Amino acid sequence: MTIVRTEANDFAERPTRGVASQDGGISGHLHNTGQFLVFRADREAKIRVNITGGPLAYHYQFEEIYIHYGMDDGHGSEHRINNYAFPAEIQVYGFNAELYHNMSEAQHKSQGLVAISLMVQLGETLNPELQIITSVFNKVVYRGDTAPVRYLSLKSLLPDTTGYMTYEGSTTHPGCWETAVWLILNKPIYITARELYALRKLMQGPSSTPKAPLGNNSRPLQGLHYRTVRTNIDFAKVMLRCDYITRYFVRRM
């Protein structure tokens, strides 16, 4: 989905209270499914991590993370902002723990899921929590490979922002259930060229028949289809600040 700034309706809303984990984070496994790279929390050792606040009327329990990325820096994210695509997008999924017992039940039901979209931008400094995931890329090169991931803090994975855009839509992986409340955070997290290169070395097939690279695994761009996109971002203030910065640096050059 591409979101144009002028299509987002302003609304007064409390910021997301975000996620809160205990005992240093979540343990789970990273899976190469042959179509996606997915982190799933270990059920037997799962710490209850709630996602609350913002536009969410319920408490959602963290379940899994999907990583979508392109084979070049101009493609990869499933959401575009003013038609700008990021090289990757991380999607954090949770299920409605107040109404449903688990992800399998919730994904078919109204208000069943929350999906937090983190845009991933190329930078010189890697997000420390993202590094916990990227450090095992070499262990999930082929379809069916899994690797343990220990003490991942969702709170630290998120960018330092309270601004977001939100809409009700579908999941982007097979099933495409129209049961998700999406939150697209207005700041990216960063990945280095080295880690992005390692990500692009992952393959769709097993080691015996690797087939094609796992990248370019985003759903084709979808239209809004009359969905309402809301935001708590004050674009007037953002534009004023950008204008001030532009004029300041123009004078100094």
C-alpha positions as semicolon CSV with decimal commas, in nm:
position;residue;x (nm);y (nm);z (nm)
1;M;0,000;0,000;0,000
2;T;0,125;0,346;-0,083
3;I;0,024;0,623;0,156
4;V;0,028;0,982;0,039
5;R;0,056;1,240;0,317
6;T;-0,249;1,433;0,199
7;E;-0,459;1,114;0,220
8;A;-0,396;1,069;0,592
9;N;-0,666;1,216;0,815
10;D;-0,543;1,390;1,130
11;F;-0,692;1,275;1,457
12;A;-0,622;1,344;1,822
13;E;-0,503;1,020;1,974
14;R;-0,285;0,916;2,261
15;P;0,048;0,771;2,150
16;T;0,106;0,399;2,160
17;R;0,221;0,285;2,500
18;G;0,413;0,030;2,303
19;V;0,542;-0,304;2,416
20;A;0,686;-0,408;2,748
21;S;0,879;-0,728;2,803
22;Q;1,020;-0,883;3,116
23;D;1,348;-1,057;3,203
24;G;1,546;-0,902;2,921
25;G;1,342;-1,004;2,621
26;I;1,187;-1,284;2,421
27;S;1,345;-1,607;2,303
28;G;1,238;-1,781;1,987
29;H;1,352;-1,911;1,651
30;L;1,418;-1,749;1,315
31;H;1,280;-1,954;1,025
32;N;1,354;-1,951;0,654
33;T;1,019;-2,070;0,518
34;G;1,127;-2,052;0,154
35;Q;0,900;-1,752;0,110
36;F;0,964;-1,535;0,414
37;L;1,202;-1,488;0,703
38;V;0,995;-1,525;1,021
39;F;1,079;-1,498;1,390
40;R;0,839;-1,684;1,620
41;A;0,845;-1,675;1,997
42;D;0,894;-2,010;2,170
43;R;0,559;-2,113;2,312
44;E;0,702;-2,307;2,604
45;A;0,913;-2,010;2,714
46;K;0,704;-1,721;2,587
47;I;0,700;-1,409;2,798
48;R;0,368;-1,231;2,763
49;V;0,437;-0,911;2,570
50;N;0,141;-0,679;2,531
51;I;0,098;-0,423;2,256
52;T;-0,140;-0,150;2,370
53;G;-0,240;0,212;2,332
54;G;-0,282;0,438;2,031
55;P;-0,578;0,331;1,818
56;L;-0,595;-0,013;1,982
57;A;-0,908;-0,086;2,184
58;Y;-0,769;-0,415;2,318
59;H;-0,450;-0,570;2,448
60;Y;-0,261;-0,768;2,185
61;Q;-0,004;-1,035;2,264
62;F;0,311;-1,056;2,054
63;E;0,337;-1,364;1,832
64;E;0,575;-1,325;1,537
65;I;0,785;-1,101;1,313
66;Y;0,796;-1,107;0,932
67;I;1,088;-0,958;0,738
68;H;1,027;-0,836;0,383
69;Y;1,309;-0,700;0,169
70;G;1,421;-0,629;-0,185
71;M;1,726;-0,730;-0,384
72;D;1,813;-0,364;-0,435
73;D;1,786;-0,055;-0,217
74;G;1,492;0,090;-0,411
75;H;1,251;-0,194;-0,335
76;G;1,155;-0,411;-0,041
77;S;0,898;-0,247;0,186
78;E;0,533;-0,340;0,147
79;H;0,423;0,010;0,243
80;R;0,534;0,319;0,058
81;I;0,521;0,673;0,195
82;N;0,458;0,933;-0,074
83;N;0,555;0,654;-0,316
84;Y;0,895;0,608;-0,147
85;A;0,994;0,246;-0,088
86;F;1,242;0,138;0,178
87;P;1,487;-0,150;0,120
88;A;1,315;-0,358;0,388
89;E;1,017;-0,366;0,623
90;I;0,977;-0,550;0,951
91;Q;0,623;-0,638;1,057
92;V;0,551;-0,719;1,422
93;Y;0,230;-0,920;1,467
94;G;0,022;-0,977;1,777
95;F;-0,320;-1,131;1,842
96;N;-0,611;-0,995;2,044
97;A;-0,556;-1,167;2,378
98;E;-0,873;-1,023;2,533
99;L;-1,112;-1,183;2,284
100;Y;-0,924;-1,484;2,148
101;H;-0,708;-1,766;2,276
102;N;-0,433;-1,772;2,015
103;M;-0,311;-1,646;1,677
104;S;-0,485;-1,922;1,480
105;E;-0,824;-1,824;1,619
106;A;-0,770;-1,448;1,609
107;Q;-0,645;-1,418;1,251
108;H;-0,992;-1,504;1,118
109;K;-1,186;-1,275;1,352
110;S;-1,273;-0,905;1,372
111;Q;-1,006;-0,694;1,547
112;G;-0,808;-1,014;1,572
113;L;-0,461;-0,889;1,485
114;V;-0,231;-0,592;1,521
115;A;0,055;-0,537;1,276
116;I;0,324;-0,280;1,354
117;S;0,523;-0,180;1,048
118;L;0,887;-0,075;1,094
119;M;1,051;0,072;0,788
120;V;1,414;-0,033;0,757
121;Q;1,656;0,220;0,611
122;L;2,019;0,179;0,507
123;G;2,254;0,343;0,757
124;E;2,596;0,326;0,917
125;T;2,477;0,210;1,260
126;L;2,270;-0,106;1,300
127;N;1,977;-0,115;1,541
128;P;2,116;-0,320;1,837
129;E;1,808;-0,543;1,865
130;L;1,800;-0,597;1,489
131;Q;2,161;-0,713;1,521
132;I;2,041;-0,999;1,741
133;I;1,842;-1,121;1,440
134;T;2,099;-1,043;1,171
135;S;2,369;-1,231;1,363
136;V;2,203;-1,563;1,273
137;F;2,137;-1,493;0,904
138;N;2,422;-1,730;0,817
139;K;2,232;-2,011;0,991
140;V;1,909;-1,971;0,792
141;V;2,045;-1,955;0,439
142;Y;1,817;-2,228;0,300
143;R;1,450;-2,321;0,320
144;G;1,374;-2,517;0,634
145;D;1,669;-2,375;0,827
146;T;1,598;-2,244;1,176
147;A;1,817;-2,070;1,431
148;P;1,760;-1,979;1,796
149;V;1,728;-1,610;1,884
150;R;1,770;-1,519;2,250
151;Y;1,658;-1,220;2,455
152;L;1,508;-1,005;2,182
153;S;1,357;-0,685;2,323
154;L;1,066;-0,564;2,113
155;K;1,062;-0,234;2,297
156;S;1,422;-0,165;2,196
157;L;1,361;-0,283;1,840
158;L;1,105;-0,007;1,783
159;P;1,224;0,341;1,677
160;D;1,207;0,622;1,931
161;T;0,882;0,782;1,819
162;T;0,518;0,818;1,919
163;G;0,404;0,920;1,570
164;Y;0,225;0,676;1,344
165;M;-0,032;0,626;1,071
166;T;-0,300;0,362;1,111
167;Y;-0,565;0,184;0,908
168;E;-0,763;-0,139;0,916
169;G;-0,660;-0,387;0,649
170;S;-0,532;-0,735;0,573
171;T;-0,222;-0,933;0,651
172;T;0,024;-0,942;0,363
173;H;0,127;-1,308;0,387
174;P;-0,090;-1,595;0,255
175;G;-0,433;-1,588;0,406
176;C;-0,447;-1,211;0,362
177;W;-0,700;-1,195;0,644
178;E;-0,889;-0,863;0,664
179;T;-0,857;-0,859;1,041
180;A;-0,550;-0,645;1,113
181;V;-0,513;-0,301;1,266
182;W;-0,199;-0,160;1,105
183;L;0,033;0,094;1,268
184;I;0,308;0,240;1,049
185;L;0,564;0,417;1,264
186;N;0,692;0,747;1,129
187;K;1,062;0,682;1,189
188;P;1,270;0,398;1,046
189;I;1,518;0,167;1,210
190;Y;1,856;0,116;1,046
191;I;2,048;-0,169;0,890
192;T;2,403;-0,156;0,755
193;A;2,505;-0,248;0,401
194;R;2,688;-0,552;0,539
195;E;2,380;-0,698;0,709
196;L;2,162;-0,615;0,411
197;Y;2,407;-0,799;0,187
198;A;2,387;-1,105;0,416
199;L;2,007;-1,087;0,407
200;R;2,012;-1,090;0,027
201;K;2,221;-1,410;0,027
202;L;1,932;-1,614;0,172
203;M;1,772;-1,862;-0,067
204;Q;1,421;-1,994;-0,139
205;G;1,514;-2,360;-0,169
206;P;1,700;-2,622;0,035
207;S;2,077;-2,656;0,014
208;S;2,045;-2,925;-0,255
209;T;1,840;-2,698;-0,485
210;P;1,871;-2,338;-0,362
211;K;1,659;-2,195;-0,647
212;A;1,631;-1,815;-0,636
213;P;1,715;-1,562;-0,363
214;L;1,456;-1,519;-0,087
215;G;1,442;-1,143;-0,148
216;N;1,176;-0,949;-0,337
217;N;0,926;-1,127;-0,112
218;S;0,683;-0,838;-0,073
219;R;0,319;-0,854;-0,171
220;P;0,243;-0,653;-0,488
221;L;0,144;-0,296;-0,407
222;Q;-0,226;-0,263;-0,320
223;G;-0,455;0,038;-0,343
224;L;-0,630;0,198;-0,047
225;H;-0,970;0,066;-0,166
226;Y;-1,159;0,333;0,030
227;R;-0,977;0,257;0,355
228;T;-0,934;0,550;0,591
229;V;-0,576;0,622;0,695
230;R;-0,550;0,819;1,020
231;T;-0,249;0,975;1,185
232;N;-0,148;1,151;1,506
233;I;0,138;1,330;1,327
234;D;0,107;1,708;1,310
235;F;0,232;1,759;0,955
236;A;0,210;2,138;0,985
237;K;0,472;2,137;1,263
238;V;0,685;1,885;1,076
239;M;0,683;2,100;0,762
240;L;0,763;2,415;0,960
241;R;1,062;2,244;1,119
242;C;1,182;2,111;0,783
243;D;1,145;2,457;0,631
244;Y;1,350;2,610;0,917
245;I;1,625;2,351;0,877
246;T;1,634;2,404;0,500
247;R;1,660;2,783;0,531
248;Y;1,924;2,756;0,805
249;F;2,153;2,535;0,600
250;V;2,095;2,734;0,283
251;R;2,219;3,047;0,463
252;R;2,529;2,867;0,590
253;M;2,631;2,725;0,252
